[in-house]
PDB file of N, CA and C in Angstrom:
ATOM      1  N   UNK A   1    -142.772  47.556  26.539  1.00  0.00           N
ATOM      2  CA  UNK A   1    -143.999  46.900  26.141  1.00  0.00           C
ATOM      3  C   UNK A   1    -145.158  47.872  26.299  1.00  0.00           C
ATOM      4  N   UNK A   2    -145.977  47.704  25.349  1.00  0.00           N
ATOM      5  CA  UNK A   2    -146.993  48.745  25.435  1.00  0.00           C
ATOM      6  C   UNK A   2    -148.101  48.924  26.348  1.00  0.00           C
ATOM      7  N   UNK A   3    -148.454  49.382  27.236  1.00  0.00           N
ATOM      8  CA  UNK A   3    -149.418  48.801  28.663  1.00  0.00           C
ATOM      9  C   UNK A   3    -150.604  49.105  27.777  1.00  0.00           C
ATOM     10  N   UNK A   4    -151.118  50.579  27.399  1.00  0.00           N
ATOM     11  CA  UNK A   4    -152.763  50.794  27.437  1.00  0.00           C
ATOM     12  C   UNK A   4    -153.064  49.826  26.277  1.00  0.00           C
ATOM     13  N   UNK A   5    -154.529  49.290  26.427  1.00  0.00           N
ATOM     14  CA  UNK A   5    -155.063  49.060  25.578  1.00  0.00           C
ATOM     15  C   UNK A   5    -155.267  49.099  24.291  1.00  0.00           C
ATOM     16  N   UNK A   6    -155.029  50.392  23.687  1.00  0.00           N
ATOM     17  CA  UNK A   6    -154.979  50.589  22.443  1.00  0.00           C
ATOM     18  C   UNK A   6    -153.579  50.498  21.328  1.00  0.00           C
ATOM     19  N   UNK A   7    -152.676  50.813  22.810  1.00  0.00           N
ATOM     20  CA  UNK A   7    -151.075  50.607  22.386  1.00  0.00           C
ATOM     21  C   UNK A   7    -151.427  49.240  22.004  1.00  0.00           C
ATOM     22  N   UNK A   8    -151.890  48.412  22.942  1.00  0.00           N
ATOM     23  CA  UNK A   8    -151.321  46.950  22.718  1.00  0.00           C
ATOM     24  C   UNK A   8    -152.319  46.253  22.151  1.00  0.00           C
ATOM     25  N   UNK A   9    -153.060  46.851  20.903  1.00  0.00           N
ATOM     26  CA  UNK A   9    -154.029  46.527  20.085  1.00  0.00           C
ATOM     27  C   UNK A   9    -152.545  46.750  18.975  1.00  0.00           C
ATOM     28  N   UNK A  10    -153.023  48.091  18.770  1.00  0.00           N
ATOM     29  CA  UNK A  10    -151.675  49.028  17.309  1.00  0.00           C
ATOM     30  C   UNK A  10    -150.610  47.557  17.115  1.00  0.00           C
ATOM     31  N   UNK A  11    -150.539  47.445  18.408  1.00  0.00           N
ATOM     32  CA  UNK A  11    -148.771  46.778  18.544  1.00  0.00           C
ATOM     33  C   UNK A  11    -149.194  45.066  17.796  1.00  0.00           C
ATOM     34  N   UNK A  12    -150.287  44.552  18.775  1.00  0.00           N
ATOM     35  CA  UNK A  12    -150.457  43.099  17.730  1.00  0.00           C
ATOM     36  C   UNK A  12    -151.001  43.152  16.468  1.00  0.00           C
ATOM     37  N   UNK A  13    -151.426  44.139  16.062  1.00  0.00           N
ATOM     38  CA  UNK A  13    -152.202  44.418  14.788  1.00  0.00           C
ATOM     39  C   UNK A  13    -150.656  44.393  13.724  1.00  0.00           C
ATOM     40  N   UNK A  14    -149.847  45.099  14.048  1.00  0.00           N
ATOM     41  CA  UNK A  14    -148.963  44.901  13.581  1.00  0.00           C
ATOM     42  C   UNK A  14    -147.745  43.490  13.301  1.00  0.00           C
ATOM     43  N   UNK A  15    -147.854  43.343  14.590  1.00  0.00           N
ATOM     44  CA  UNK A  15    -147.504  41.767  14.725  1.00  0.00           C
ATOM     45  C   UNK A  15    -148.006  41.008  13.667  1.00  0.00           C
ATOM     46  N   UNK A  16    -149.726  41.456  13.695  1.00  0.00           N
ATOM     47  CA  UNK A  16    -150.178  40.065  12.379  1.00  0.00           C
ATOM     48  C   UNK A  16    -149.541  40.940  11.437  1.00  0.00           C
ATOM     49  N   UNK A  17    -149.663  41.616  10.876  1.00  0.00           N
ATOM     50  CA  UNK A  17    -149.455  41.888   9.482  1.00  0.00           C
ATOM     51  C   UNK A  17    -147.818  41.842   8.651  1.00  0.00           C
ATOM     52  N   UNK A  18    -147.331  41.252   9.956  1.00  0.00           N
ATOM     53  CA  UNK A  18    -145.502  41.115   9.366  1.00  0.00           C
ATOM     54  C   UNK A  18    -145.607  39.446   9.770  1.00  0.00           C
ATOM     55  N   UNK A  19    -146.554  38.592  10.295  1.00  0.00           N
ATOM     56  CA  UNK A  19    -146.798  37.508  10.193  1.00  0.00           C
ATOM     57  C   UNK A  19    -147.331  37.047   8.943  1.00  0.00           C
ATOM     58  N   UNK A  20    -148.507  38.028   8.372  1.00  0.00           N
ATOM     59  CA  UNK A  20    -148.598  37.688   7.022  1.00  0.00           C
ATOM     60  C   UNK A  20    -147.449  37.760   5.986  1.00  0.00           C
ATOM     61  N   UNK A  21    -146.857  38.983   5.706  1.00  0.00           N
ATOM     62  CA  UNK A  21    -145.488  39.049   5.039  1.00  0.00           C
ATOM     63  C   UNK A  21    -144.723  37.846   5.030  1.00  0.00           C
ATOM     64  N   UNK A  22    -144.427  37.344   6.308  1.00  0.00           N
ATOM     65  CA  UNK A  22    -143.411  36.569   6.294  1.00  0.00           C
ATOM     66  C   UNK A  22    -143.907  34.959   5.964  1.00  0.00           C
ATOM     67  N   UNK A  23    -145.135  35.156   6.300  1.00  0.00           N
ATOM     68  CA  UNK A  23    -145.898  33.812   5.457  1.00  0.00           C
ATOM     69  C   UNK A  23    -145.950  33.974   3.735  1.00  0.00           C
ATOM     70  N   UNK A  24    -146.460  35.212   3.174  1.00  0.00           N
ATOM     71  CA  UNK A  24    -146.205  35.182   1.925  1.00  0.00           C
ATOM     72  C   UNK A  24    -145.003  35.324   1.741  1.00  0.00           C
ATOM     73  N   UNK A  25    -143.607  35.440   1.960  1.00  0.00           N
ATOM     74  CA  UNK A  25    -142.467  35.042   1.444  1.00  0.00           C
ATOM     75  C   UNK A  25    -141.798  33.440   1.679  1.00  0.00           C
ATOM     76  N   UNK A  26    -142.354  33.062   2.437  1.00  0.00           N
ATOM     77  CA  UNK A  26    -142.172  31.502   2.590  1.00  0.00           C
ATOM     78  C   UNK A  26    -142.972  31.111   1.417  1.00  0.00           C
ATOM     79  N   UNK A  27    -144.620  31.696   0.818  1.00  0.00           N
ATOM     80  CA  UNK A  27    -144.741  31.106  -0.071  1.00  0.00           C
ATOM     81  C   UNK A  27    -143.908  31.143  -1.057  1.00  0.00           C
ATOM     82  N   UNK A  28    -143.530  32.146  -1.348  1.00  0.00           N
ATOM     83  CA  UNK A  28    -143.742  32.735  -2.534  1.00  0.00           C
ATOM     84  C   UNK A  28    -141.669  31.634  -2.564  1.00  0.00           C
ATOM     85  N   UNK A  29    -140.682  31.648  -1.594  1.00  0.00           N
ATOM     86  CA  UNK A  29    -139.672  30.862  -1.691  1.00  0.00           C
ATOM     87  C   UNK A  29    -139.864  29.477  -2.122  1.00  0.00           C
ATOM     88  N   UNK A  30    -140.909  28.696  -1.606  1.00  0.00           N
ATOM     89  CA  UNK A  30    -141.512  27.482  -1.976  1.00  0.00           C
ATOM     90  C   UNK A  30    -142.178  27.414  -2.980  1.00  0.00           C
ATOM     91  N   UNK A  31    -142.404  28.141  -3.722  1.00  0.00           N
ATOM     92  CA  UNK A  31    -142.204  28.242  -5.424  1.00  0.00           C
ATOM     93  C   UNK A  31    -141.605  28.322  -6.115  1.00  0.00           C
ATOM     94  N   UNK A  32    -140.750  28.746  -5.573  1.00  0.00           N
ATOM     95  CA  UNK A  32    -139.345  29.377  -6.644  1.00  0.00           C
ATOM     96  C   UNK A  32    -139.672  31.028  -7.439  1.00  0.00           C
ATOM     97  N   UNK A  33    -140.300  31.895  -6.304  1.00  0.00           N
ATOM     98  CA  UNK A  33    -140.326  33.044  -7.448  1.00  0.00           C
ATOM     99  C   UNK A  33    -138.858  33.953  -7.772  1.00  0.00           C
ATOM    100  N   UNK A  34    -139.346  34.755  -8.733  1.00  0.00           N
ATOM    101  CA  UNK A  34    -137.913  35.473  -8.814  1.00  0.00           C
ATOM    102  C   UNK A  34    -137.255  36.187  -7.843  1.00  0.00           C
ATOM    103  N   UNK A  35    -135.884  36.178  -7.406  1.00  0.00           N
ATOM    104  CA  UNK A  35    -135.308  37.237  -6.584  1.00  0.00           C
ATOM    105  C   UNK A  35    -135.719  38.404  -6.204  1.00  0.00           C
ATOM    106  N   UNK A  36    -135.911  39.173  -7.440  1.00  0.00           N
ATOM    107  CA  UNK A  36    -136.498  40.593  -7.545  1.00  0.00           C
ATOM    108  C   UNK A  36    -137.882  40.550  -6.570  1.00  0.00           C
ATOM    109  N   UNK A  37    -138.963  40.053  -6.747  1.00  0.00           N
ATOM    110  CA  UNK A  37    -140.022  39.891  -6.006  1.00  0.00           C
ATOM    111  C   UNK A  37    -139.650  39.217  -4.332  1.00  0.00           C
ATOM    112  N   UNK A  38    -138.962  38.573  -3.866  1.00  0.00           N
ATOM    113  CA  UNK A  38    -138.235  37.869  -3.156  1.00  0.00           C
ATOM    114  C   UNK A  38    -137.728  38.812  -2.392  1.00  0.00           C
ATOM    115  N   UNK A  39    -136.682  39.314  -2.541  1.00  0.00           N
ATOM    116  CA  UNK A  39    -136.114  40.454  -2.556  1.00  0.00           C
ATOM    117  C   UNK A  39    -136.901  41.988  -2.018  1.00  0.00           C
ATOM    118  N   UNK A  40    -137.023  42.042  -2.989  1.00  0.00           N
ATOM    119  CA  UNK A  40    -138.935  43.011  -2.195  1.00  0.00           C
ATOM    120  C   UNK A  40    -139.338  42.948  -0.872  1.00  0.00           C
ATOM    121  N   UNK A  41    -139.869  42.008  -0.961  1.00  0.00           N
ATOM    122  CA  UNK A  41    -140.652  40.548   0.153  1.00  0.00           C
ATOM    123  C   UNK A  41    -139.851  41.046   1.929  1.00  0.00           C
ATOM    124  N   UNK A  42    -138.765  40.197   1.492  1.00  0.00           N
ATOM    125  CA  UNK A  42    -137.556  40.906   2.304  1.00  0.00           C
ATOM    126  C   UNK A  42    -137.585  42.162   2.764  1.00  0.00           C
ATOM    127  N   UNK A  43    -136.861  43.010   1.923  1.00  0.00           N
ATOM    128  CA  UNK A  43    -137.026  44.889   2.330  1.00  0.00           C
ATOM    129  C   UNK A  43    -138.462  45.112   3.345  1.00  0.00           C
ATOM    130  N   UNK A  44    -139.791  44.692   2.996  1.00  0.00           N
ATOM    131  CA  UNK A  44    -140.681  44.873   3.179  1.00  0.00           C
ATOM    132  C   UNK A  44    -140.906  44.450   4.540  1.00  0.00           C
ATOM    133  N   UNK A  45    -140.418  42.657   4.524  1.00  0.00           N
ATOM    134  CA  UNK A  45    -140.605  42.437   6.276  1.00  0.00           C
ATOM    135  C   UNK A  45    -139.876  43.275   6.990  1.00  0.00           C
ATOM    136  N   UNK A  46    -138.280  43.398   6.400  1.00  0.00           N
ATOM    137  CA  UNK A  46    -137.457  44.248   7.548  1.00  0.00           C
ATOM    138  C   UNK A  46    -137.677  45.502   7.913  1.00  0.00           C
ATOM    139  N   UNK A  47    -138.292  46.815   7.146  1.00  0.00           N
ATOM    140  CA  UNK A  47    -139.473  47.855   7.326  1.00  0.00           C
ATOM    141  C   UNK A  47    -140.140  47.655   8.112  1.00  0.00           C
ATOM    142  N   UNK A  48    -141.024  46.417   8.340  1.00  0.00           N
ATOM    143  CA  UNK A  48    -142.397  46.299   8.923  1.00  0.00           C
ATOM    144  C   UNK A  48    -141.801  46.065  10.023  1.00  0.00           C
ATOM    145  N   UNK A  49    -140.487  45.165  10.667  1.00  0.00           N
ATOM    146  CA  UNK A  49    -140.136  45.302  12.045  1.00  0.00           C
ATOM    147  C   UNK A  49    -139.270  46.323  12.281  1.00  0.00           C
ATOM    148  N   UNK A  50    -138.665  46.956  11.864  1.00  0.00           N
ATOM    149  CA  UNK A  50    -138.086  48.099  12.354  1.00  0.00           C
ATOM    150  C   UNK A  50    -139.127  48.878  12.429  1.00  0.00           C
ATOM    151  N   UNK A  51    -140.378  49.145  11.650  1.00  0.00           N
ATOM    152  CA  UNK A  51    -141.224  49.858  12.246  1.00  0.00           C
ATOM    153  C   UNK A  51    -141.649  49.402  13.832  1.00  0.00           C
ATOM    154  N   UNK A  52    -141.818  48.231  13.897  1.00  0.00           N
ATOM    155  CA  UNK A  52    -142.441  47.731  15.357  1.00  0.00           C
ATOM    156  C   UNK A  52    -141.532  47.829  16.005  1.00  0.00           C
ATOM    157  N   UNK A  53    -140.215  47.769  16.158  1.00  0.00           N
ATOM    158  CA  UNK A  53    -138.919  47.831  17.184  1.00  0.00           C
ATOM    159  C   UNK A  53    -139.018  49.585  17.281  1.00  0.00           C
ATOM    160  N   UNK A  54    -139.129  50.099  16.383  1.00  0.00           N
ATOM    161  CA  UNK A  54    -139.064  51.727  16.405  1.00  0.00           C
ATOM    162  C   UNK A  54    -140.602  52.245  17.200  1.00  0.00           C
ATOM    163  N   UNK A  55    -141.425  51.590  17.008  1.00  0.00           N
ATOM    164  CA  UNK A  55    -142.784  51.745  17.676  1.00  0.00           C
ATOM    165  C   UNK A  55    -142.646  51.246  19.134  1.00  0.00           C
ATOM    166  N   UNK A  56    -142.397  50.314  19.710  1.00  0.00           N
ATOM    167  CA  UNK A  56    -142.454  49.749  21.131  1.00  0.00           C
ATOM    168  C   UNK A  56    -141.434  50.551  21.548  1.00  0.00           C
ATOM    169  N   UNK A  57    -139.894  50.582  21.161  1.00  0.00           N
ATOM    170  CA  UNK A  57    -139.230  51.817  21.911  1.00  0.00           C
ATOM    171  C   UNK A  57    -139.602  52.622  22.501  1.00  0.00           C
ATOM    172  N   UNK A  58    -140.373  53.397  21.209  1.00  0.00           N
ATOM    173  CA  UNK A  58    -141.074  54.625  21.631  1.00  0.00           C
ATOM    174  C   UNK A  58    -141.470  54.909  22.947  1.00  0.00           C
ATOM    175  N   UNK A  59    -142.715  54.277  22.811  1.00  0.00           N
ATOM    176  CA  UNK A  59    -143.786  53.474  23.871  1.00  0.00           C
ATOM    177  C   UNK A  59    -142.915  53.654  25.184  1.00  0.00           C
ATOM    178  N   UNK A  60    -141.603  52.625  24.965  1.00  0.00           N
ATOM    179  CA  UNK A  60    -141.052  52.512  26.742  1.00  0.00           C
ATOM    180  C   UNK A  60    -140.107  53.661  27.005  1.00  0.00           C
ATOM    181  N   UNK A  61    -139.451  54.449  25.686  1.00  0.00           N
ATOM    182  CA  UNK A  61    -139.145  55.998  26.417  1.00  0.00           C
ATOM    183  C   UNK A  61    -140.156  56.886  26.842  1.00  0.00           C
ATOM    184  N   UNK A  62    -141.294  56.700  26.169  1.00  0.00           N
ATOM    185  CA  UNK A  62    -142.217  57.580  27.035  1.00  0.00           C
ATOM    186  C   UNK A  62    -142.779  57.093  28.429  1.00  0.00           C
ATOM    187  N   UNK A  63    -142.419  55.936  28.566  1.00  0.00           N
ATOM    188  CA  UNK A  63    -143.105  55.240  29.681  1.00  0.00           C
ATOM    189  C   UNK A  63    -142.137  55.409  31.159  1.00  0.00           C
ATOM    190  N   UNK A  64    -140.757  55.375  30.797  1.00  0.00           N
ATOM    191  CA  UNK A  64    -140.054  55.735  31.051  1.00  0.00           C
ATOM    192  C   UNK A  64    -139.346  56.681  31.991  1.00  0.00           C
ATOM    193  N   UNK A  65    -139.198  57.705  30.810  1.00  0.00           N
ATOM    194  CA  UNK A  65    -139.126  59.181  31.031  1.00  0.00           C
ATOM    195  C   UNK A  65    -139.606  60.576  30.983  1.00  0.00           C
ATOM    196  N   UNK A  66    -140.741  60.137  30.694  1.00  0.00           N
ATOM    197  CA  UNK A  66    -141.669  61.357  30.996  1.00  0.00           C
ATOM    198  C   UNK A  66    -141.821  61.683  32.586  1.00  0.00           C
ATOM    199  N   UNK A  67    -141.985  61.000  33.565  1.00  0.00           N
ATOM    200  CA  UNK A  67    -142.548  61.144  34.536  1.00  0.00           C
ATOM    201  C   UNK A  67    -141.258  61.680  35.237  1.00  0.00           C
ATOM    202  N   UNK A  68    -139.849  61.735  34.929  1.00  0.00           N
ATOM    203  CA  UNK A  68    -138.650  61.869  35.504  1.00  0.00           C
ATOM    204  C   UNK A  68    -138.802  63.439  35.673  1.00  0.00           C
ATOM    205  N   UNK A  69    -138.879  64.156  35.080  1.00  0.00           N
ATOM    206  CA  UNK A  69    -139.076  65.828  35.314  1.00  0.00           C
ATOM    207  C   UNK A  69    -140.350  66.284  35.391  1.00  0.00           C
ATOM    208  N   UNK A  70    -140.012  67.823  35.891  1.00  0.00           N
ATOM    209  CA  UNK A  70    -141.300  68.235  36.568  1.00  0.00           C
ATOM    210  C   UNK A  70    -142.026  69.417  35.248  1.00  0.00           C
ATOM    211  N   UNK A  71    -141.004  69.028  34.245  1.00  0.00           N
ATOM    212  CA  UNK A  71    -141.600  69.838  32.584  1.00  0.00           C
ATOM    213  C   UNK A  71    -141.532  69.065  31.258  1.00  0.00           C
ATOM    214  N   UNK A  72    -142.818  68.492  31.630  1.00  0.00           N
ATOM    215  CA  UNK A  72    -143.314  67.196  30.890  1.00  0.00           C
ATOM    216  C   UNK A  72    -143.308  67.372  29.313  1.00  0.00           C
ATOM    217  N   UNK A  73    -143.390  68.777  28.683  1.00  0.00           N
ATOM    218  CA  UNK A  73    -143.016  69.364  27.341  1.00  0.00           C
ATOM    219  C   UNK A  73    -141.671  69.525  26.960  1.00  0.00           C
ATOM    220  N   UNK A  74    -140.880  69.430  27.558  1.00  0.00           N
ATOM    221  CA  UNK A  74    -139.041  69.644  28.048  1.00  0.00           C
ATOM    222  C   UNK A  74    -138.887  67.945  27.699  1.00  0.00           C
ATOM    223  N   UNK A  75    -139.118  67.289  28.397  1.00  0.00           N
ATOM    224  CA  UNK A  75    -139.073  65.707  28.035  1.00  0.00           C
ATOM    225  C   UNK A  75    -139.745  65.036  27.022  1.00  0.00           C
ATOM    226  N   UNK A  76    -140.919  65.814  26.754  1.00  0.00           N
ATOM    227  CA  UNK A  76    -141.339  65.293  25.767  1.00  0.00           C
ATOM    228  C   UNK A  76    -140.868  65.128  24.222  1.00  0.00           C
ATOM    229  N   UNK A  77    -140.218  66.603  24.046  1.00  0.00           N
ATOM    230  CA  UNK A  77    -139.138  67.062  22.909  1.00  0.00           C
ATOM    231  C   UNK A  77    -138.368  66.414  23.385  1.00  0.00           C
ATOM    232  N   UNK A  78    -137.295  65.760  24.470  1.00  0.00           N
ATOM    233  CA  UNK A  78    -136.424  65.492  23.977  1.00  0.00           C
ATOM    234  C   UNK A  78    -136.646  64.009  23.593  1.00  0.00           C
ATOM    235  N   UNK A  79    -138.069  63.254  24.138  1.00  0.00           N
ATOM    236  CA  UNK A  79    -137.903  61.899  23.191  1.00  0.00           C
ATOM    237  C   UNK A  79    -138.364  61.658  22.020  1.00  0.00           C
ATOM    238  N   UNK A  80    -138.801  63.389  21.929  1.00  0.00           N
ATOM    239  CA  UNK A  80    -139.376  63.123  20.143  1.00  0.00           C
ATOM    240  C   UNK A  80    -138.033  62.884  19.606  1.00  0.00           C
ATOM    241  N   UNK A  81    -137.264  63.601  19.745  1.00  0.00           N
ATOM    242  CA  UNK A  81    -135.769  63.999  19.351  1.00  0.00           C
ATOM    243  C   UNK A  81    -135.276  62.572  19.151  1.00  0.00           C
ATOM    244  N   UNK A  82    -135.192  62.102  20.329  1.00  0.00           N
ATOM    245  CA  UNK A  82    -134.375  60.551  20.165  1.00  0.00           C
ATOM    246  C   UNK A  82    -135.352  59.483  19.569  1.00  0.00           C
ATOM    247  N   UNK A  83    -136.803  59.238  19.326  1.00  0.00           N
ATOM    248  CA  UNK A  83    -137.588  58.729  18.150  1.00  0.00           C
ATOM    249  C   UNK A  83    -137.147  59.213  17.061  1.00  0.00           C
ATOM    250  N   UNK A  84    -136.923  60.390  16.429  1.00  0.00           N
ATOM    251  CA  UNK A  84    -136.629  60.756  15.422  1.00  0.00           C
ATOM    252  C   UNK A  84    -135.332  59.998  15.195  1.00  0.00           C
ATOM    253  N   UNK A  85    -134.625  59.591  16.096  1.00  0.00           N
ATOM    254  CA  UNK A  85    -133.078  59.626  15.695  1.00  0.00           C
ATOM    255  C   UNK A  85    -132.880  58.161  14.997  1.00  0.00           C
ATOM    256  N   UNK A  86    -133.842  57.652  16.272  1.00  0.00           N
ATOM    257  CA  UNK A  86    -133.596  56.129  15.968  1.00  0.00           C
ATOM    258  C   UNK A  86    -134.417  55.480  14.913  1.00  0.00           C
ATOM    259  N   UNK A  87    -135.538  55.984  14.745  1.00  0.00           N
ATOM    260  CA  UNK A  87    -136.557  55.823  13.188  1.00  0.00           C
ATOM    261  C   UNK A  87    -135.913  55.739  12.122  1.00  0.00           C
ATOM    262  N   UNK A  88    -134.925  56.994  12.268  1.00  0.00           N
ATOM    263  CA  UNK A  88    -134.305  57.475  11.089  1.00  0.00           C
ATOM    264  C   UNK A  88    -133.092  55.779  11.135  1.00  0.00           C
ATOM    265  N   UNK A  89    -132.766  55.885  11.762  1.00  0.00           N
ATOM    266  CA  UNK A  89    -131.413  54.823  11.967  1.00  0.00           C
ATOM    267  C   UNK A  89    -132.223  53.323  10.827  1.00  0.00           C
ATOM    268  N   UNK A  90    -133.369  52.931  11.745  1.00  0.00           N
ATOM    269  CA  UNK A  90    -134.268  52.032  11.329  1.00  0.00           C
ATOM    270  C   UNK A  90    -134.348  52.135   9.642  1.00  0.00           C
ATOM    271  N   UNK A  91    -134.422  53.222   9.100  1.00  0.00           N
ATOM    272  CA  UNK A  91    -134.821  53.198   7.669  1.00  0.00           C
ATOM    273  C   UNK A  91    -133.741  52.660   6.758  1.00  0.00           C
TER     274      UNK A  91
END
C-alpha cells in the first residue's frame, strides 16, 4: 500500500478513473452496444488494473527492500528489474 502522500493521491486518482471505465461499460452493456466497442471497454479496464496492481507492487518492493542492503543502487536495479518483469507479464 502506498504510505506517502502523493503515492496515495497517484494510487486513488487511479482508482477513480477505472471506476469511471467500469461505469461506462455497464452503460454502455445496458444498451446493448456492439461487442467490438464492449470488448474495447474490457481490454481497457483490464490495462487500467494491471496498471494499478503493477503500480502498488512496485510501491511495496520498494518499501520493502530497499532498506535490506547497505547499496541502495544494487537494490534499486534489482527491483527495477523485477518491475520490469512483472509490468511486462501485466501487458
Amino acid at each position: 500500500m502506498p504510505h506517502s502522500p502523493d503515492e496515495k493521491k497517484r494510487v486513488l486518482a487511479r482508482v477513480r478513473r477505472v471506476r469511471g471505465q467500469i461505469d461506462a461499460l455497464e452503460r454502455a452493456l445496458e444498451i446493448g452496444s456492439e461487442c467490438g466497442p464492449v470488448l474495447q471497454q474490457i481490454a481497457a479496464v483490464r490495462g487500467a488494473i494491471n496498471g494499478l496492481m503493477a503500480g502498488i507492487l512496485e510501491s511495496h518492493l520498494r518499501e520493502e527492500f530497499l532498506h535490506l542492503t547497505k547499496d541502495a543502487s544494487e537494490t534499486d536495479s534489482s527491483i527495477n528489474e523485477v518491475v520490469s518483469l512483472v509490468r511486462s507479464y501485466f501487458r
